[in-house]
Structure formats: structure tokens, C-alpha cells
Amino acid sequence: MMKISEARIVLTVEEAAELLGIGRTLMYALVAAGEVESVRIGRLRRIPRDALVVYVESLRGSAA
């Protein structure tokens, strides 16, 4: 299990998936569908840490 630094504000797709407790493939699908915000930094795709909070809050809102 990798250690994800609390100081970083952007995560790799793999790190974001680990924080959500889902697989890498599902995380890529969520990003591709626009359900989880991502940014490009050069050639890299990164997930802002707060985008995970927004995604989970949207799930909570749709569960009601």
C-alpha cells in the first residue's frame, strides 16, 4: 500500500482511486465521464484532492 502525502494538492489517478477505495479502471472511467474533475499538467493527468470531496458529496446528494 502506497503512502499518499497529505501535502500534495493533486493526485495521480491511481492515488485517487486508492483514497476512494475503488479500482484504477473505475477511477479512469469516472474521469473520462467527467464525474470526477481532473486537470492536465503538461502530459500528465492529475486529480485535485478537493475534486474527490466534491464527487463524494455529489453521491451523498443523489442518495437522498
Coordinates of N, CA and C in Angstrom, one line a residue:
M1 N 0.8 -1.2 0.0 CA 0.0 0.0 0.0 C 0.9 1.2 0.0
M2 N 0.6 2.1 -0.9 CA 1.5 3.3 -1.0 C 1.0 4.4 0.0
K3 N 2.0 5.2 0.4 CA 1.7 6.3 1.3 C 1.4 7.6 0.5
I4 N 0.3 8.2 0.6 CA -0.1 9.4 -0.2 C 0.1 10.6 0.7
S5 N 1.0 11.5 0.3 CA 1.4 12.6 1.0 C 0.2 13.6 1.2
E6 N -0.1 14.0 2.4 CA -1.1 14.9 2.8 C -0.9 16.3 2.2
A7 N 0.4 16.6 1.9 CA 0.7 18.0 1.4 C 0.4 18.2 0.0
R8 N 0.3 17.1 -0.8 CA 0.1 17.3 -2.2 C -1.4 17.6 -2.5
I9 N -1.6 18.6 -3.4 CA -3.0 19.0 -3.7 C -3.5 18.3 -5.0
V10 N -2.6 17.7 -5.7 CA -3.1 16.9 -6.8 C -2.6 15.5 -6.7
L11 N -3.3 14.5 -7.2 CA -3.0 13.1 -7.1 C -3.0 12.4 -8.4
T12 N -2.3 11.3 -8.5 CA -2.4 10.5 -9.7 C -3.7 9.8 -9.7
V13 N -4.1 9.3 -10.8 CA -5.4 8.6 -10.9 C -5.4 7.4 -10.0
E14 N -4.2 6.7 -9.9 CA -4.1 5.6 -9.0 C -4.2 5.9 -7.6
E15 N -3.6 7.1 -7.2 CA -3.7 7.5 -5.8 C -5.1 7.9 -5.4
A16 N -5.8 8.6 -6.3 CA -7.2 9.0 -6.1 C -8.0 7.8 -5.9
A17 N -7.8 6.8 -6.8 CA -8.6 5.5 -6.7 C -8.4 4.9 -5.3
E18 N -7.1 4.9 -4.9 CA -6.8 4.3 -3.6 C -7.5 5.0 -2.4
L19 N -7.6 6.3 -2.5 CA -8.2 7.1 -1.5 C -9.7 6.8 -1.4
L20 N -10.3 6.6 -2.6 CA -11.8 6.3 -2.7 C -12.1 4.8 -2.4
G21 N -11.0 4.0 -2.4 CA -11.2 2.6 -2.2 C -11.8 1.9 -3.4
I22 N -11.5 2.4 -4.6 CA -12.0 1.8 -5.8 C -10.8 1.4 -6.7
G23 N -11.1 0.6 -7.8 CA -10.1 0.2 -8.7 C -9.7 1.3 -9.6
R24 N -8.5 1.1 -10.2 CA -7.9 2.1 -11.1 C -8.8 2.2 -12.4
T25 N -9.3 1.1 -12.9 CA -10.1 1.2 -14.1 C -11.4 2.0 -13.9
L26 N -12.1 1.8 -12.7 CA -13.3 2.6 -12.4 C -12.9 4.1 -12.3
M27 N -11.8 4.4 -11.7 CA -11.4 5.8 -11.5 C -11.2 6.4 -12.8
Y28 N -10.5 5.7 -13.8 CA -10.3 6.2 -15.1 C -11.6 6.5 -15.8
A29 N -12.6 5.6 -15.6 CA -13.9 5.7 -16.2 C -14.7 6.9 -15.6
L30 N -14.5 7.2 -14.3 CA -15.2 8.3 -13.7 C -14.6 9.6 -14.2
V31 N -13.3 9.6 -14.4 CA -12.6 10.8 -15.0 C -13.0 11.0 -16.4
A32 N -13.1 10.0 -17.2 CA -13.4 10.0 -18.6 C -14.9 10.5 -18.8
A33 N -15.8 10.1 -17.9 CA -17.2 10.5 -17.9 C -17.4 11.9 -17.4
G34 N -16.4 12.5 -16.8 CA -16.5 13.9 -16.2 C -17.1 13.9 -14.9
E35 N -17.3 12.7 -14.3 CA -17.9 12.7 -12.9 C -16.9 13.1 -11.8
V36 N -15.6 12.9 -12.1 CA -14.5 13.4 -11.2 C -13.7 14.4 -12.0
E37 N -13.5 15.6 -11.5 CA -12.7 16.6 -12.2 C -11.2 16.1 -12.2
S38 N -10.6 16.4 -13.4 CA -9.2 16.2 -13.5 C -8.5 17.4 -14.2
V39 N -7.2 17.5 -14.1 CA -6.5 18.6 -14.8 C -5.3 18.0 -15.5
R40 N -4.9 18.7 -16.5 CA -3.7 18.3 -17.2 C -2.5 19.2 -16.8
I41 N -1.4 18.6 -16.4 CA -0.2 19.3 -16.1 C 0.8 18.8 -17.1
G42 N 1.1 19.5 -18.1 CA 1.9 19.0 -19.2 C 1.2 17.8 -19.8
R43 N 1.9 16.7 -19.9 CA 1.3 15.5 -20.4 C 0.6 14.6 -19.4
L44 N 0.6 15.1 -18.1 CA 0.1 14.3 -17.0 C -1.3 14.6 -16.7
R45 N -2.1 13.6 -16.3 CA -3.5 13.8 -15.8 C -3.5 13.6 -14.3
R46 N -4.0 14.6 -13.6 CA -4.0 14.6 -12.2 C -5.4 15.0 -11.7
I47 N -5.7 14.5 -10.5 CA -6.9 14.7 -9.8 C -6.7 15.7 -8.6
P48 N -7.4 16.8 -8.7 CA -7.2 17.7 -7.5 C -7.9 17.0 -6.3
R49 N -7.2 17.1 -5.1 CA -7.7 16.4 -3.9 C -9.1 16.8 -3.6
D50 N -9.4 18.1 -3.7 CA -10.8 18.5 -3.4 C -11.8 18.0 -4.4
A51 N -11.4 17.6 -5.6 CA -12.4 17.0 -6.5 C -13.0 15.7 -6.0
L52 N -12.2 15.0 -5.2 CA -12.7 13.7 -4.6 C -13.8 14.0 -3.6
V53 N -13.6 15.1 -2.8 CA -14.6 15.5 -1.8 C -15.9 15.9 -2.6
V54 N -15.8 16.7 -3.6 CA -16.9 17.1 -4.4 C -17.6 15.9 -5.0
Y55 N -16.9 14.9 -5.5 CA -17.5 13.7 -6.0 C -18.3 13.0 -5.0
V56 N -17.7 12.8 -3.8 CA -18.4 12.0 -2.8 C -19.6 12.8 -2.3
E57 N -19.5 14.1 -2.2 CA -20.7 14.9 -1.8 C -21.8 14.8 -2.8
S58 N -21.5 14.7 -4.1 CA -22.5 14.6 -5.1 C -23.2 13.2 -5.0
L59 N -22.5 12.2 -4.6 CA -23.1 10.9 -4.4 C -24.0 10.9 -3.2
R60 N -23.6 11.6 -2.1 CA -24.5 11.7 -1.0 C -25.8 12.5 -1.3
G61 N -25.7 13.5 -2.1 CA -26.8 14.3 -2.5 C -27.8 13.5 -3.4
S62 N -27.3 12.6 -4.2 CA -28.1 11.8 -5.1 C -28.7 10.6 -4.4
A63 N -28.2 10.3 -3.2 CA -28.7 9.1 -2.4 C -30.0 9.5 -1.7
A64 N -30.3 10.7 -1.5 CA -31.5 11.2 -0.8 C -32.7 11.0 -1.5

